Short mmCIF file of C-alpha atoms (C1' of nucleotides) in Angstrom, two decimals:
data_model
loop_
_atom_site.label_atom_id
_atom_site.label_comp_id
_atom_site.label_asym_id
_atom_site.label_seq_id
_atom_site.Cartn_x
_atom_site.Cartn_y
_atom_site.Cartn_z
CA MET A 1 2.26 -39.91 -4.27
CA THR A 2 -2.24 -41.09 -5.01
CA VAL A 3 -2.55 -38.34 -6.65
CA PRO A 4 -4.93 -36.02 -7.51
CA THR A 5 -8.53 -37.39 -5.46
CA GLY A 6 -8.36 -37.37 -1.53
CA ARG A 7 -11.04 -35.88 1.31
CA ARG A 8 -7.95 -33.76 2.55
CA GLU A 9 -8.04 -32.32 -0.11
CA ARG A 10 -11.43 -31.13 -1.21
CA LYS A 11 -12.32 -30.24 2.74
CA LYS A 12 -9.26 -28.29 2.20
CA ALA A 13 -10.83 -26.55 -0.73
CA ALA A 14 -13.69 -26.37 -0.12
CA THR A 15 -13.35 -24.06 3.25
CA ARG A 16 -10.81 -22.24 1.11
CA GLN A 17 -13.65 -21.55 -1.78
CA LYS A 18 -16.50 -20.98 1.37
CA ILE A 19 -14.22 -18.80 2.92
CA ALA A 20 -13.80 -16.84 -0.50
CA ASP A 21 -16.97 -16.62 -0.81
CA THR A 22 -18.08 -15.82 1.80
CA ALA A 23 -16.32 -12.75 1.72
CA LEU A 24 -17.10 -11.51 -1.41
CA ARG A 25 -20.85 -11.28 -0.65
CA LEU A 26 -20.56 -9.53 2.72
CA PHE A 27 -17.98 -7.42 0.51
CA LEU A 28 -20.74 -6.84 -1.98
CA GLU A 29 -23.08 -6.30 0.74
CA ARG A 30 -22.10 -4.27 2.91
CA GLY A 31 -18.86 -2.70 1.84
CA TYR A 32 -15.25 -4.23 2.08
CA ASP A 33 -14.24 -1.11 4.79
CA GLU A 34 -17.47 -1.96 6.83
CA VAL A 35 -16.32 -5.87 6.90
CA GLY A 36 -14.14 -6.99 9.39
CA ILE A 37 -11.60 -10.00 9.40
CA ARG A 38 -13.26 -11.49 12.06
CA ASP A 39 -16.63 -10.63 10.26
CA VAL A 40 -15.70 -13.05 7.19
CA ALA A 41 -14.27 -15.87 9.73
CA ALA A 42 -17.55 -15.77 12.03
CA GLU A 43 -20.13 -16.10 8.84
CA ALA A 44 -17.33 -18.30 7.56
CA ASP A 45 -17.22 -21.14 10.12
CA VAL A 46 -14.37 -20.46 10.63
CA ALA A 47 -11.47 -19.69 12.85
CA VAL A 48 -9.39 -16.08 12.00
CA THR A 49 -5.92 -17.98 12.34
CA THR A 50 -7.94 -20.84 9.58
CA LEU A 51 -8.45 -17.65 7.53
CA PHE A 52 -4.85 -15.90 7.38
CA SER A 53 -3.60 -19.87 6.61
CA HIS A 54 -5.78 -19.81 3.51
CA PHE A 55 -5.10 -16.22 2.70
CA ALA A 56 -2.53 -14.34 3.04
CA SER A 57 -4.52 -10.85 3.30
CA LYS A 58 -8.17 -9.46 3.80
CA GLU A 59 -6.99 -7.51 0.28
CA ALA A 60 -6.52 -11.22 -1.16
CA LEU A 61 -9.90 -12.23 -0.56
CA VAL A 62 -10.62 -9.69 -3.55
CA PHE A 63 -8.40 -11.08 -5.62
CA GLU A 64 -8.47 -13.87 -5.34
CA ARG A 65 -8.15 -15.95 -8.42
CA ASP A 66 -5.20 -13.21 -9.32
CA ASP A 67 -2.11 -15.13 -10.21
CA ASP A 68 -3.77 -16.01 -13.19
CA PHE A 69 -3.01 -12.46 -15.17
CA GLU A 70 0.47 -13.15 -14.26
CA GLN A 71 1.31 -16.58 -15.43
CA ARG A 72 -1.26 -15.06 -18.91
CA LEU A 73 0.73 -12.59 -19.68
CA THR A 74 4.58 -14.41 -19.03
CA ARG A 75 2.68 -17.27 -21.55
CA ALA A 76 2.22 -14.83 -24.13
CA VAL A 77 5.97 -14.22 -25.04
CA THR A 78 7.23 -17.96 -24.11
CA ASP A 79 4.48 -18.93 -25.87
CA ARG A 80 3.88 -17.38 -28.73
CA ALA A 81 4.50 -18.67 -32.64
CA PRO A 82 8.37 -18.79 -33.08
CA ASP A 83 7.81 -15.50 -36.39
CA GLU A 84 5.25 -14.16 -34.43
CA PRO A 85 6.26 -10.73 -33.06
CA LEU A 86 6.27 -9.69 -29.79
CA VAL A 87 4.32 -6.55 -28.36
CA PRO A 88 0.90 -7.35 -31.31
CA ALA A 89 0.88 -10.96 -29.07
CA LEU A 90 1.36 -8.94 -26.05
CA ARG A 91 -1.39 -6.54 -27.04
CA ARG A 92 -4.09 -9.16 -28.01
CA GLU A 93 -3.55 -10.11 -23.93
CA ILE A 94 -3.66 -6.85 -22.55
CA HIS A 95 -7.32 -6.90 -24.51
CA ALA A 96 -8.50 -10.30 -23.51
CA MET A 97 -7.74 -8.90 -20.13
CA VAL A 98 -9.43 -5.22 -20.40
CA LEU A 99 -12.69 -7.51 -21.75
CA HIS A 100 -12.81 -9.88 -18.78
CA CYS A 101 -12.73 -7.16 -15.85
CA THR A 102 -14.78 -3.92 -17.86
CA ALA A 103 -17.28 -7.06 -18.56
CA ASP A 104 -20.91 -6.95 -16.61
CA GLY A 105 -20.30 -10.22 -14.15
CA SER A 106 -17.23 -8.56 -12.82
CA ALA A 107 -18.42 -4.77 -13.08
CA PRO A 108 -19.55 -4.47 -9.51
CA ILE A 109 -16.51 -6.34 -8.16
CA TYR A 110 -14.70 -3.60 -9.67
CA ARG A 111 -16.49 -0.87 -8.96
CA MET A 112 -16.10 -2.13 -4.77
CA ILE A 113 -12.45 -2.12 -5.79
CA ASP A 114 -12.49 1.55 -6.74
CA GLU A 115 -13.81 2.79 -3.94
CA SER A 116 -11.49 1.54 -1.31
CA ARG A 117 -7.60 2.45 -0.86
CA ALA A 118 -6.80 -0.20 0.15
CA LEU A 119 -7.90 -2.62 -2.38
CA ARG A 120 -6.55 -0.49 -4.47
CA GLU A 121 -3.62 0.12 -3.06
CA TYR A 122 -3.34 -3.51 -2.94
CA GLU A 123 -4.08 -3.66 -7.40
CA GLU A 124 -0.74 -1.45 -7.67
CA SER A 125 1.46 -3.06 -6.24
CA MET A 126 -0.40 -6.90 -7.25
CA ARG A 127 0.48 -4.74 -11.17
CA LEU A 128 4.32 -4.17 -9.94
CA ARG A 129 4.92 -8.40 -9.44
CA HIS A 130 3.13 -8.68 -12.76
CA ALA A 131 5.30 -5.98 -14.53
CA GLU A 132 8.42 -7.88 -12.74
CA SER A 133 7.60 -11.79 -14.04
CA LEU A 134 7.03 -10.61 -17.57
CA ALA A 135 9.99 -8.47 -17.06
CA THR A 136 12.20 -11.81 -16.28
CA ALA A 137 10.38 -13.20 -18.99
CA LEU A 138 11.47 -10.44 -22.02
CA VAL A 139 15.20 -10.68 -20.61
CA ALA A 140 14.57 -14.36 -20.50
CA ASP A 141 13.96 -13.94 -24.14
CA PRO A 142 17.17 -14.89 -26.99
CA GLY A 143 14.89 -14.16 -29.74
CA LEU A 144 14.38 -10.18 -28.71
CA PRO A 145 17.88 -8.40 -29.58
CA GLN A 146 17.04 -5.71 -27.51
CA SER A 147 18.58 -4.28 -23.88
CA ALA A 148 17.42 -5.76 -20.59
CA THR A 149 16.61 -1.96 -19.53
CA ALA A 150 14.10 -1.83 -22.85
CA CYS A 151 13.01 -5.01 -21.58
CA ARG A 152 12.25 -3.89 -18.54
CA THR A 153 10.63 -1.02 -19.74
CA LEU A 154 8.11 -2.21 -21.88
CA ALA A 155 7.28 -4.91 -19.24
CA ARG A 156 5.83 -1.61 -17.37
CA PHE A 157 4.56 0.23 -20.30
CA VAL A 158 2.50 -2.77 -21.39
CA ILE A 159 0.54 -3.08 -17.42
CA ASP A 160 0.58 0.77 -17.50
CA ALA A 161 -1.70 0.14 -20.62
CA TYR A 162 -3.09 -2.00 -18.40
CA ALA A 163 -3.97 -0.07 -15.71
CA LEU A 164 -4.95 2.73 -17.67
CA ALA A 165 -7.57 1.18 -20.12
CA ARG A 166 -9.33 0.06 -16.80
CA ASP A 167 -9.82 3.42 -16.47
CA ALA A 168 -10.28 5.29 -19.65
CA ALA A 169 -14.07 5.08 -21.38
CA ASP A 170 -13.24 3.21 -24.24
CA PRO A 171 -11.65 0.44 -22.89
CA GLN A 172 -10.58 -1.07 -25.90
CA GLY A 173 -10.20 1.52 -27.83
CA ALA A 174 -7.32 2.68 -24.97
CA VAL A 175 -5.77 -0.24 -25.39
CA ASP A 176 -4.91 0.38 -29.25
CA GLU A 177 -4.18 4.06 -28.52
CA ILE A 178 -1.53 3.43 -26.10
CA PHE A 179 -0.22 0.44 -27.92
CA THR A 180 0.38 2.38 -30.02
CA MET A 181 2.66 4.41 -28.37
CA VAL A 182 4.56 0.96 -26.53
CA GLU A 183 4.65 -0.71 -30.36
CA ALA A 184 6.61 3.15 -30.96
CA ALA A 185 8.34 2.63 -27.98
CA TRP A 186 10.06 -1.11 -28.47
CA ALA A 187 10.84 -0.24 -32.27
CA ALA A 188 13.37 2.86 -30.56
CA ALA A 189 14.94 1.03 -27.83
CA MET B 1 -5.00 37.24 8.20
CA THR B 2 -1.40 38.25 9.18
CA VAL B 3 1.10 37.22 7.40
CA PRO B 4 3.29 34.22 7.88
CA THR B 5 5.99 33.96 10.59
CA GLY B 6 4.06 34.08 14.37
CA ARG B 7 5.14 31.82 16.48
CA ARG B 8 2.18 29.55 16.99
CA GLU B 9 4.07 28.18 13.40
CA ARG B 10 7.35 28.18 14.46
CA LYS B 11 6.03 25.71 17.39
CA LYS B 12 4.62 24.00 14.87
CA ALA B 13 7.42 23.90 12.09
CA ALA B 14 9.70 22.48 15.23
CA THR B 15 7.90 19.96 16.47
CA ARG B 16 6.95 18.33 12.83
CA GLN B 17 11.14 19.01 12.42
CA LYS B 18 11.85 16.98 15.65
CA ILE B 19 10.02 13.97 15.52
CA ALA B 20 10.99 13.91 11.71
CA ASP B 21 14.95 13.42 12.96
CA THR B 22 14.26 11.22 16.16
CA ALA B 23 12.36 9.38 13.64
CA LEU B 24 14.66 8.86 10.79
CA ARG B 25 17.45 8.62 13.28
CA LEU B 26 15.39 6.03 14.90
CA PHE B 27 14.71 4.25 12.15
CA LEU B 28 18.35 4.18 10.44
CA GLU B 29 19.97 2.69 14.04
CA ARG B 30 17.68 -0.24 14.17
CA GLY B 31 16.00 -0.10 11.27
CA TYR B 32 12.33 0.86 10.25
CA ASP B 33 10.56 -2.71 10.87
CA GLU B 34 11.85 -2.62 14.43
CA VAL B 35 10.88 0.52 15.94
CA GLY B 36 7.63 0.95 16.70
CA ILE B 37 5.30 4.35 16.72
CA ARG B 38 5.57 4.63 20.29
CA ASP B 39 9.16 4.55 20.17
CA VAL B 40 9.47 7.47 18.15
CA ALA B 41 6.73 9.33 19.51
CA ALA B 42 8.60 8.33 23.30
CA GLU B 43 12.06 9.61 21.60
CA ALA B 44 10.39 12.89 20.38
CA ASP B 45 8.53 13.25 23.60
CA VAL B 46 4.67 14.17 22.09
CA ALA B 47 1.79 11.79 22.03
CA VAL B 48 1.53 9.38 19.60
CA THR B 49 -2.02 11.77 18.93
CA THR B 50 0.36 14.72 18.70
CA LEU B 51 3.19 12.51 15.70
CA PHE B 52 -0.78 11.16 13.72
CA SER B 53 -1.20 14.66 13.32
CA HIS B 54 1.70 15.94 12.07
CA PHE B 55 2.06 12.38 9.50
CA ALA B 56 -0.52 10.72 8.01
CA SER B 57 1.04 7.20 8.65
CA LYS B 58 4.16 5.72 9.87
CA GLU B 59 5.83 5.69 6.37
CA ALA B 60 5.20 9.03 5.98
CA LEU B 61 7.70 9.77 8.22
CA VAL B 62 10.53 8.98 5.44
CA PHE B 63 9.62 10.35 2.87
CA GLU B 64 8.68 13.64 4.31
CA ARG B 65 9.73 15.89 1.87
CA ASP B 66 8.47 13.96 -1.10
CA ASP B 67 5.80 16.81 -1.98
CA ASP B 68 8.40 18.59 -3.51
CA PHE B 69 8.52 15.93 -6.06
CA GLU B 70 5.30 16.38 -7.34
CA GLN B 71 6.04 19.84 -7.46
CA ARG B 72 8.93 20.06 -9.33
CA LEU B 73 7.84 17.39 -12.19
CA THR B 74 4.33 19.63 -12.83
CA ARG B 75 6.64 22.79 -12.64
CA ALA B 76 8.95 21.39 -15.18
CA VAL B 77 5.63 21.11 -17.80
CA THR B 78 3.64 24.63 -16.74
CA ASP B 79 7.21 26.57 -16.65
CA ARG B 80 8.87 25.75 -19.36
CA ALA B 81 9.84 28.15 -21.63
CA PRO B 82 7.05 28.24 -24.34
CA ASP B 83 8.97 27.09 -27.21
CA GLU B 84 10.95 24.22 -25.67
CA PRO B 85 10.03 20.75 -26.20
CA LEU B 86 7.57 18.63 -23.09
CA VAL B 87 9.83 15.18 -23.06
CA PRO B 88 13.26 16.86 -23.06
CA ALA B 89 12.08 19.19 -20.10
CA LEU B 90 10.17 16.18 -18.61
CA ARG B 91 14.09 14.32 -19.16
CA ARG B 92 15.97 16.85 -17.46
CA GLU B 93 13.59 17.06 -13.95
CA ILE B 94 14.23 13.12 -13.92
CA HIS B 95 17.76 12.86 -14.71
CA ALA B 96 18.27 15.34 -11.55
CA MET B 97 15.85 13.52 -8.98
CA VAL B 98 17.82 10.75 -9.72
CA LEU B 99 20.74 12.48 -9.57
CA HIS B 100 19.45 13.11 -6.20
CA CYS B 101 18.75 9.63 -4.92
CA THR B 102 21.69 8.12 -5.27
CA ALA B 103 24.00 10.54 -3.71
CA ASP B 104 25.90 9.82 -1.19
CA GLY B 105 23.69 11.39 1.37
CA SER B 106 20.63 9.52 0.45
CA ALA B 107 22.22 6.54 0.07
CA PRO B 108 21.44 5.40 3.57
CA ILE B 109 17.75 6.12 3.27
CA TYR B 110 17.02 4.58 -0.13
CA ARG B 111 18.96 1.26 1.59
CA MET B 112 16.24 1.05 4.37
CA ILE B 113 13.92 1.82 1.57
CA ASP B 114 14.15 -1.12 -0.47
CA GLU B 115 15.07 -3.19 2.83
CA SER B 116 11.61 -2.68 3.95
CA ARG B 117 8.62 -3.95 2.27
CA ALA B 118 6.05 -1.24 3.81
CA LEU B 119 7.84 1.55 2.74
CA ARG B 120 9.25 0.17 -0.56
CA GLU B 121 5.31 -0.45 -1.08
CA TYR B 122 4.45 3.29 -0.13
CA GLU B 123 7.03 4.66 -2.41
CA GLU B 124 5.40 2.91 -5.31
CA SER B 125 1.58 5.06 -4.46
CA MET B 126 3.45 7.60 -3.80
CA ARG B 127 4.61 7.68 -7.55
CA LEU B 128 0.93 6.71 -8.46
CA ARG B 129 -0.27 10.13 -7.47
CA HIS B 130 2.42 11.98 -8.67
CA ALA B 131 1.53 9.95 -12.13
CA GLU B 132 -1.52 11.25 -11.50
CA SER B 133 -0.63 15.22 -10.98
CA LEU B 134 1.32 15.07 -14.24
CA ALA B 135 -0.84 14.07 -16.05
CA THR B 136 -3.84 16.53 -14.78
CA ALA B 137 -0.81 18.81 -15.98
CA LEU B 138 0.21 17.27 -18.99
CA VAL B 139 -3.67 17.31 -20.29
CA ALA B 140 -4.38 20.61 -18.80
CA ASP B 141 -1.91 21.88 -21.14
CA PRO B 142 -3.09 23.78 -24.35
CA GLY B 143 0.08 23.19 -26.00
CA LEU B 144 -0.32 19.83 -26.36
CA PRO B 145 -2.50 18.64 -29.20
CA GLN B 146 -2.27 15.09 -27.70
CA SER B 147 -4.95 13.23 -26.19
CA ALA B 148 -5.61 12.90 -22.87
CA THR B 149 -5.28 9.09 -22.97
CA ALA B 150 -1.90 9.97 -24.58
CA CYS B 151 -1.19 12.70 -21.70
CA ARG B 152 -1.99 10.32 -19.45
CA THR B 153 -0.26 7.41 -20.87
CA LEU B 154 3.19 9.80 -20.94
CA ALA B 155 2.92 10.53 -17.45
CA ARG B 156 2.74 7.12 -15.83
CA PHE B 157 5.42 6.46 -19.09
CA VAL B 158 7.71 9.24 -17.49
CA ILE B 159 6.86 8.02 -13.27
CA ASP B 160 8.92 4.85 -14.93
CA ALA B 161 11.33 6.12 -15.95
CA TYR B 162 12.72 7.51 -12.51
CA ALA B 163 11.64 4.02 -10.65
CA LEU B 164 13.60 1.75 -13.38
CA ALA B 165 16.37 4.08 -13.70
CA ARG B 166 16.47 3.98 -10.39
CA ASP B 167 16.86 0.58 -9.40
CA ALA B 168 19.20 0.45 -12.77
CA ALA B 169 22.59 -0.97 -12.57
CA ASP B 170 24.13 3.01 -13.82
CA PRO B 171 20.68 5.14 -13.31
CA GLN B 172 21.62 8.33 -15.76
CA GLY B 173 22.41 5.72 -18.37
CA ALA B 174 19.01 4.22 -17.69
CA VAL B 175 17.58 7.22 -17.90
CA ASP B 176 18.39 7.92 -21.12
CA GLU B 177 17.97 5.07 -22.76
CA ILE B 178 14.32 4.28 -21.54
CA PHE B 179 13.50 8.32 -22.49
CA THR B 180 14.79 7.40 -26.21
CA MET B 181 11.74 4.87 -25.66
CA VAL B 182 9.88 7.50 -24.80
CA GLU B 183 10.04 10.23 -26.82
CA ALA B 184 9.14 7.46 -29.20
CA ALA B 185 6.21 6.92 -27.71
CA TRP B 186 4.97 10.36 -27.48
CA ALA B 187 5.40 11.16 -30.97
CA ALA B 188 4.16 8.30 -32.36
CA ALA B 189 0.28 9.36 -29.96
"C1'" DA C 1 -4.22 -50.09 14.51
"C1'" DA C 2 -1.10 -47.17 14.70
"C1'" DC C 3 1.44 -43.29 13.56
"C1'" DG C 4 2.69 -38.55 11.53
"C1'" DT C 5 1.03 -34.55 9.52
"C1'" DA C 6 -1.81 -31.35 7.73
"C1'" DA C 7 -5.86 -28.70 8.89
"C1'" DC C 8 -8.11 -26.04 11.81
"C1'" DA C 9 -9.27 -23.71 16.19
"C1'" DC C 10 -8.45 -20.31 21.23
"C1'" DT C 11 -6.51 -17.64 22.98
"C1'" DA C 12 -3.81 -13.55 23.05
"C1'" DA C 13 -0.78 -10.59 21.83
"C1'" DC C 14 1.71 -6.93 18.72
"C1'" DG C 15 1.46 -2.69 16.40
"C1'" DG C 16 -0.72 1.31 13.34
"C1'" DT C 17 -4.05 3.92 14.05
"C1'" DT C 18 -8.27 6.41 15.25
"C1'" DA C 19 -12.26 8.30 18.24
"C1'" DG C 20 -13.43 10.64 22.69
"C1'" DT C 21 -12.44 13.84 26.05
"C1'" DG C 22 -9.59 17.63 27.88
"C1'" DT C 23 -5.80 21.08 28.72
"C1'" DT C 24 -2.62 24.48 27.50
"C1'" DT C 25 -0.79 28.06 23.95
"C1'" DT C 26 -1.32 31.58 21.71
"C1'" DG C 27 -2.87 35.37 17.56
"C1'" DG C 28 -5.96 38.88 17.66
"C1'" DA C 29 -10.35 41.37 18.65
"C1'" DA C 30 -12.81 44.12 22.03
"C1'" DT D 1 -5.20 44.78 28.18
"C1'" DT D 2 -9.14 41.36 28.85
"C1'" DC D 3 -11.21 38.09 26.90
"C1'" DC D 4 -11.65 34.35 23.19
"C1'" DA D 5 -11.83 30.98 19.42
"C1'" DA D 6 -8.69 27.58 17.54
"C1'" DA D 7 -5.13 25.48 17.41
"C1'" DA D 8 -1.48 22.29 18.85
"C1'" DC D 9 -1.22 18.75 21.93
"C1'" DA D 10 -1.60 15.01 25.65
"C1'" DC D 11 -4.36 11.03 27.75
"C1'" DT D 12 -6.81 6.55 28.08
"C1'" DA D 13 -8.95 3.17 25.36
"C1'" DA D 14 -10.12 1.28 21.97
"C1'" DC D 15 -10.23 -0.84 16.93
"C1'" DC D 16 -8.77 -4.05 13.22
"C1'" DG D 17 -5.56 -6.73 10.70
"C1'" DT D 18 -1.80 -9.54 11.54
"C1'" DT D 19 1.15 -13.45 13.97
"C1'" DA D 20 2.93 -16.40 17.95
"C1'" DG D 21 1.75 -19.92 20.59
"C1'" DT D 22 -0.40 -24.18 21.71
"C1'" DG D 23 -3.67 -27.72 21.34
"C1'" DT D 24 -6.80 -30.79 18.89
"C1'" DT D 25 -8.85 -33.33 14.62
"C1'" DA D 26 -9.84 -35.99 10.95
"C1'" DC D 27 -6.87 -37.98 7.50
"C1'" DG D 28 -3.53 -41.07 4.27
"C1'" DT D 29 0.01 -44.10 5.07
"C1'" DT D 30 2.10 -48.49 7.15
#
DNA sequence: AACGTAACACTAACGGTTAGTGTTTTGGAA
DNA sequence: TTCCAAAACACTAACCGTTAGTGTTACGTT
């Protein structure tokens, strides 16, 4: 078990990165639906099978780094101060996530996502996964008196807040407005 | 513009029905993922292209009649008595829908859906469509003082209630529990 | 130096979906 | 009745994402 360094792992990471960079560049240049997997593989100078050993699907090339989101949400629950109320902690995290993906740097990427049905559907199914892992974290929290159904409901409402805010004219304002509703729902549970 | 009946339309409907019936039978016999489009087309004695002129995708063969759901939800909003409060009307409708799809007759179909990733994802993206059309109906209702964002949020919450209740141990009870939360959220908006 | 394995390559295919190109059927107009 | 335009259907061939099968390097380990 030699620890981190190792030429092999560096090469693997480099290949993965090269594929992701090439894919994103081509997608932004020509449009997601106009670029085939074979195009990406050829331009990145790897075999198609190599590409699929690094990424599970064509869509995954776009959402390369979004396991982060999943972890950040569950950690907003598990790592919060013992006396910090739950919903505001979640609201803070959603605020940060919305801010991140409405930033100027991310704008072209999210425009591309909106333009492709395949990417929109993939993103939504990703969010479902996030909701489920958030739900698991909530159900497991011994400090919450609410029922499991209420926890699962809250998880979906929080993910809805993210999705709705991203499409709103004023994303940050929408987060606050929706969280007023979420807070009331959670209090009633 | 001669009105409805006409041999052509009857034949078309018959072809469509034969395809749907054949598909559902094969899927239940052998499993959704084990049956190819070419199998369905051959068994229904039509060309593959004909099949796709009646159904937009393989998954659509399973959810043949689910435009109804979409209409029922929007009509629960638009057709309710002038003085009937909104959320209870929606709750009644969700109750009915959950009851329908947990009935004995539908059980094998929904078991099949749960077993196939492709079908689960398709169903979820269908629900998104339903949420959007419900949101449109809500936003258009002049009797509602709430903001457009609040309306869209309610729409998603209602669809969540359906999805969560279907997976719950006690679906009918879950609908009531979740709608307590939805009611509170709507009141806070 | 030699071995085991992870990364990668290549070919070929599978399954859903569509384009292109007819052919038949049918409802309605002349 | 006859004829036309459109709709429904068929057929071939292909596209595209994805995977299986089968090697071939390149690296870390012993």
